[in-house]
Coordinates of C-alpha atoms in Angstrom, one line a residue:
M20 CA 25.5 172.9 140.3
T21 CA 26.0 176.6 139.4
V22 CA 28.5 177.7 136.8
P23 CA 30.6 180.7 137.9
E24 CA 30.1 183.8 135.9
V25 CA 33.1 184.9 133.8
D26 CA 33.7 188.6 133.3
T27 CA 34.1 188.9 129.5
D28 CA 35.4 192.5 129.8
T29 CA 38.5 191.4 131.8
V30 CA 39.2 188.0 130.3
R31 CA 40.1 187.9 126.6
P32 CA 39.4 184.8 124.6
P33 CA 42.7 182.8 124.0
A34 CA 42.3 183.0 120.2
A35 CA 42.0 186.8 120.3
E36 CA 44.9 187.1 122.6
Q37 CA 47.0 184.9 120.4
A38 CA 46.0 186.8 117.3
S39 CA 47.0 190.2 118.9
R40 CA 50.3 188.9 120.2
P41 CA 52.1 189.0 116.8
A42 CA 51.0 192.6 116.2
Q43 CA 52.2 193.6 119.6
V44 CA 55.6 191.9 119.0
A45 CA 55.8 193.6 115.6
R46 CA 55.1 197.1 117.1
S47 CA 57.7 196.4 119.8
K48 CA 60.3 195.4 117.2
S49 CA 59.4 198.4 115.1
R50 CA 60.0 200.8 118.1
M51 CA 63.1 199.0 119.0
F52 CA 64.4 199.1 115.5
G53 CA 63.8 202.8 115.4
R54 CA 65.7 203.4 118.6
D55 CA 68.5 201.2 117.6
S56 CA 68.8 203.0 114.2
L57 CA 69.0 206.3 115.9
V58 CA 71.7 205.1 118.3
T59 CA 73.7 203.5 115.5
A60 CA 73.5 206.8 113.5
A61 CA 74.5 208.8 116.5
K62 CA 77.5 206.6 117.1
A63 CA 78.5 206.8 113.4
V64 CA 78.3 210.6 113.4
A65 CA 80.3 210.7 116.6
G66 CA 83.0 208.4 115.2
I67 CA 83.4 210.5 112.0
A68 CA 83.4 213.8 114.0
G69 CA 86.0 212.3 116.3
L70 CA 88.2 211.3 113.4
F71 CA 88.1 214.9 112.0
V72 CA 88.9 216.3 115.5
V73 CA 92.0 214.0 115.8
W74 CA 93.0 214.9 112.3
E75 CA 92.8 218.6 113.0
L76 CA 94.6 218.2 116.3
L77 CA 97.5 216.4 114.7
V78 CA 97.8 219.2 112.1
V79 CA 97.7 221.9 114.9
V80 CA 100.2 220.1 117.1
F81 CA 102.8 219.1 114.5
D82 CA 102.2 222.0 112.1
P83 CA 103.4 220.4 108.9
P84 CA 103.9 222.5 105.8
E85 CA 100.7 223.1 103.8
F86 CA 102.1 221.3 100.8
L87 CA 102.4 218.1 102.9
L88 CA 99.2 218.0 105.0
V89 CA 96.2 220.2 105.8
G90 CA 93.4 219.7 108.3
P91 CA 89.7 219.2 107.8
V92 CA 89.0 222.8 108.6
S93 CA 91.0 223.9 105.5
A94 CA 89.3 221.2 103.4
F95 CA 85.8 222.2 104.5
A96 CA 86.7 225.9 103.9
E97 CA 87.6 224.9 100.3
L98 CA 84.2 223.2 99.9
I99 CA 82.4 226.3 101.3
E100 CA 84.4 228.6 99.1
R101 CA 83.7 226.7 95.8
P102 CA 80.5 224.8 96.3
E103 CA 79.4 224.9 92.6
Y104 CA 82.8 223.5 91.4
F105 CA 82.7 220.5 93.8
A106 CA 78.9 219.9 93.3
T107 CA 79.3 219.8 89.5
N108 CA 82.2 217.4 89.6
T109 CA 80.5 215.3 92.3
F110 CA 77.4 214.9 90.1
V111 CA 79.6 213.6 87.3
T112 CA 81.4 211.0 89.4
L113 CA 78.1 210.0 91.0
Q114 CA 76.5 209.3 87.6
E115 CA 79.4 207.2 86.5
A116 CA 79.5 205.2 89.7
L117 CA 75.7 204.5 89.7
A118 CA 75.8 203.5 86.1
G119 CA 78.7 201.1 86.7
F120 CA 77.0 199.7 89.8
A121 CA 73.8 199.1 87.9
L122 CA 75.6 197.3 85.1
G123 CA 77.8 195.4 87.5
T124 CA 74.8 194.3 89.6
A125 CA 72.8 193.1 86.6
L126 CA 75.7 191.2 85.0
G127 CA 77.0 189.9 88.3
V128 CA 73.7 188.4 89.4
L129 CA 73.2 186.9 85.9
C130 CA 76.7 185.5 85.9
G131 CA 76.4 184.1 89.4
A132 CA 73.2 182.4 88.6
A133 CA 74.7 180.9 85.4
L134 CA 77.6 179.5 87.5
H135 CA 75.2 177.9 89.9
Y136 CA 72.7 176.4 87.4
S137 CA 75.2 175.2 84.8
A138 CA 78.1 172.9 85.7
T139 CA 79.5 173.3 82.2
I140 CA 79.6 177.1 82.5
R141 CA 81.0 176.9 86.0
S142 CA 83.9 174.6 85.0
F143 CA 84.9 176.9 82.1
L144 CA 84.0 180.4 83.3
Y145 CA 84.8 180.4 87.1
P146 CA 88.6 180.0 86.8
A147 CA 88.6 182.6 84.0
L148 CA 86.6 185.1 86.2
V149 CA 89.1 184.6 89.1
A150 CA 92.0 185.2 86.7
I151 CA 90.4 188.3 85.3
D152 CA 89.7 189.7 88.7
T153 CA 93.4 189.5 89.7
I154 CA 94.2 192.0 86.9
P155 CA 94.5 195.5 88.4
K156 CA 91.5 197.6 87.2
V157 CA 93.8 200.5 86.5
A158 CA 95.4 198.4 83.8
L159 CA 92.0 197.8 82.3
A160 CA 91.0 201.4 82.2
P161 CA 93.1 202.3 79.1
L162 CA 91.5 199.4 77.3
F163 CA 88.0 200.7 78.0
I164 CA 89.0 204.1 76.8
V165 CA 90.2 202.6 73.5
W166 CA 86.9 200.8 73.2
F167 CA 84.5 203.4 74.4
G168 CA 86.3 206.7 74.1
F169 CA 87.1 209.5 76.6
G170 CA 83.5 210.1 77.6
F171 CA 81.0 208.9 80.2
E172 CA 80.9 205.3 79.0
S173 CA 84.5 204.4 79.6
K174 CA 84.4 205.5 83.3
A175 CA 81.1 203.7 83.8
F176 CA 82.6 200.5 82.4
V177 CA 85.6 200.8 84.7
A178 CA 83.2 201.2 87.6
M179 CA 81.3 198.2 86.4
A180 CA 84.4 196.0 86.1
I181 CA 85.3 196.7 89.7
A182 CA 81.8 196.3 91.1
F183 CA 81.1 193.1 89.1
F184 CA 83.0 190.4 90.9
P185 CA 81.7 190.6 94.5
L186 CA 78.1 190.2 93.1
V187 CA 79.1 187.1 91.1
I188 CA 80.6 185.4 94.1
N189 CA 77.8 186.4 96.5
T190 CA 75.1 185.4 94.1
Y191 CA 76.7 182.1 93.4
D192 CA 77.2 181.4 97.2
G193 CA 73.7 182.6 98.0
L194 CA 72.0 180.3 95.5
G195 CA 73.9 177.4 96.9
S196 CA 72.9 178.1 100.5
V197 CA 69.4 176.6 100.2
P198 CA 68.9 173.9 102.9
N199 CA 68.6 170.3 101.6
E200 CA 65.2 169.9 103.3
L201 CA 63.7 172.6 101.2
Q202 CA 65.3 171.2 98.1
E203 CA 63.8 167.8 98.9
L204 CA 60.4 169.4 99.6
A205 CA 60.4 171.1 96.2
R206 CA 61.3 167.8 94.6
I207 CA 58.5 165.9 96.4
N208 CA 55.9 168.6 95.4
K209 CA 57.2 168.4 91.8
A210 CA 58.0 172.1 91.7
S211 CA 59.1 173.4 88.3
S212 CA 62.6 174.7 87.9
W213 CA 61.3 178.2 87.5
K214 CA 59.2 178.0 90.7
K215 CA 62.1 176.4 92.6
M216 CA 64.4 179.3 91.5
T217 CA 62.0 182.2 92.2
K218 CA 60.2 180.9 95.3
I219 CA 63.1 179.2 97.1
E220 CA 66.6 179.8 95.8
M221 CA 66.4 183.5 94.9
I222 CA 64.8 184.2 98.3
Y223 CA 67.7 182.5 100.1
A224 CA 70.2 184.3 97.9
L225 CA 68.9 187.8 98.5
P226 CA 70.8 188.4 101.8
S227 CA 74.1 187.4 100.1
I228 CA 73.3 189.5 97.0
F229 CA 72.7 192.6 99.1
S230 CA 75.9 191.9 101.0
G231 CA 77.8 191.8 97.7
A232 CA 75.9 195.0 96.6
K233 CA 77.1 196.9 99.7
I234 CA 80.7 196.0 98.8
S235 CA 80.2 196.8 95.1
I236 CA 78.6 200.2 95.5
S237 CA 81.7 201.5 97.3
L238 CA 84.0 199.9 94.8
A239 CA 82.0 201.5 91.9
V240 CA 82.7 205.0 93.3
G241 CA 86.4 204.1 93.3
G242 CA 86.2 202.7 89.8
A243 CA 84.7 205.9 88.5
V244 CA 87.6 207.8 90.0
V245 CA 90.1 205.4 88.5
G246 CA 88.6 206.1 85.0
E247 CA 88.8 209.8 85.6
F248 CA 92.4 209.5 86.6
I249 CA 93.2 207.9 83.3
A250 CA 91.2 210.1 80.9
G251 CA 89.0 212.6 82.7
S252 CA 88.3 216.2 82.1
K253 CA 85.7 216.4 84.9
G254 CA 84.7 214.6 88.0
L255 CA 86.2 214.2 91.4
G256 CA 89.1 212.2 90.0
Y257 CA 90.0 215.0 87.7
V258 CA 89.7 217.4 90.7
I259 CA 92.2 215.3 92.6
L260 CA 94.6 215.2 89.6
L261 CA 94.4 218.9 89.0
A262 CA 94.9 219.7 92.7
N263 CA 97.9 217.4 92.8
S264 CA 99.5 219.1 89.8
Q265 CA 99.0 222.5 91.5
V266 CA 100.0 221.2 95.0
D267 CA 96.6 222.3 96.2
L268 CA 96.1 220.1 99.2
P269 CA 92.9 221.8 100.5
S270 CA 91.1 221.0 97.2
M271 CA 92.5 217.5 97.2
F272 CA 91.4 216.7 100.7
A273 CA 88.0 218.3 100.0
A274 CA 87.6 215.9 97.1
F275 CA 88.6 213.0 99.4
I276 CA 86.0 214.0 101.9
V277 CA 83.3 214.3 99.3
L278 CA 84.2 210.9 97.8
A279 CA 84.0 209.3 101.3
A280 CA 80.7 210.9 101.9
I281 CA 79.3 209.6 98.6
A282 CA 80.5 206.1 99.2
L283 CA 79.2 206.1 102.8
A284 CA 75.8 207.5 101.7
L285 CA 75.4 204.9 98.9
F286 CA 76.5 202.1 101.2
F287 CA 73.7 203.0 103.7
I288 CA 71.1 203.4 101.0
V289 CA 71.9 199.8 99.7
D290 CA 71.9 198.6 103.3
L291 CA 68.5 200.2 104.0
A292 CA 67.1 198.7 100.8
G293 CA 68.3 195.3 102.0
R294 CA 66.6 195.8 105.3
K295 CA 63.4 196.6 103.7
L296 CA 63.4 193.9 101.0
V297 CA 65.0 191.2 103.2
P298 CA 63.4 191.8 106.6
W299 CA 63.6 188.2 107.8
K300 CA 67.4 188.4 107.8
N301 CA 67.2 191.1 110.6
H302 CA 64.5 189.2 112.5
A303 CA 66.6 186.1 112.4
K304 CA 69.4 187.9 114.2

């Protein structure tokens, strides 16, 4: 009995084929992710451009007085005319927002973890946090100014106060989202509390933490502006107040556009960081 010859050049061993399949899938997903990202970015740009077009058309059609409403063309002309003025104040607000976001993230994650791991802390602190969060942050801003003065620190702490709460809630919910099966597996394998936290619970909490961070980063920008409204001598909040006192709507709307651009850019940076650090969330979708 003769054994038929097998052409090894055309038939790949099953093991090799199986080994190469994940790499092919990964490359395919990478290409798809790149195309999807470009399409998403193009749609976002088109949407923002469409909003500006509608805004300008409304101004042209209804022709309101300049002290009531101006179009984006006037606002962008103001940005082009005084780029250094807006750049300097934008940098101030950006520093305050990032400092507040960093503080809010650190404290929010720590506080959320404390609520999850300690029933005693949760029973005392959780209701108090909810009550404090209901206080308008504009009302807290003068208190921070009394404590920290009129400088950079008070604005950063206002931004921190606004960015703090979403991270507390999202961290607490994320740490509690671990499936019971994994909890039982950790118990059977006698995993220490530290390993259970770092290897299982924090991994499951990361998507929720990044979701909270995307909310908090935009709120931090608004918090910095709130602090500048109360006691600012520079920053985009101060630009808005000054423009309001002079009925200078082009400068005011220019500051609005810059604030929106900052918040949008920071949001997408945090979102991109989440996609890089939590890739399994996107693959699960």
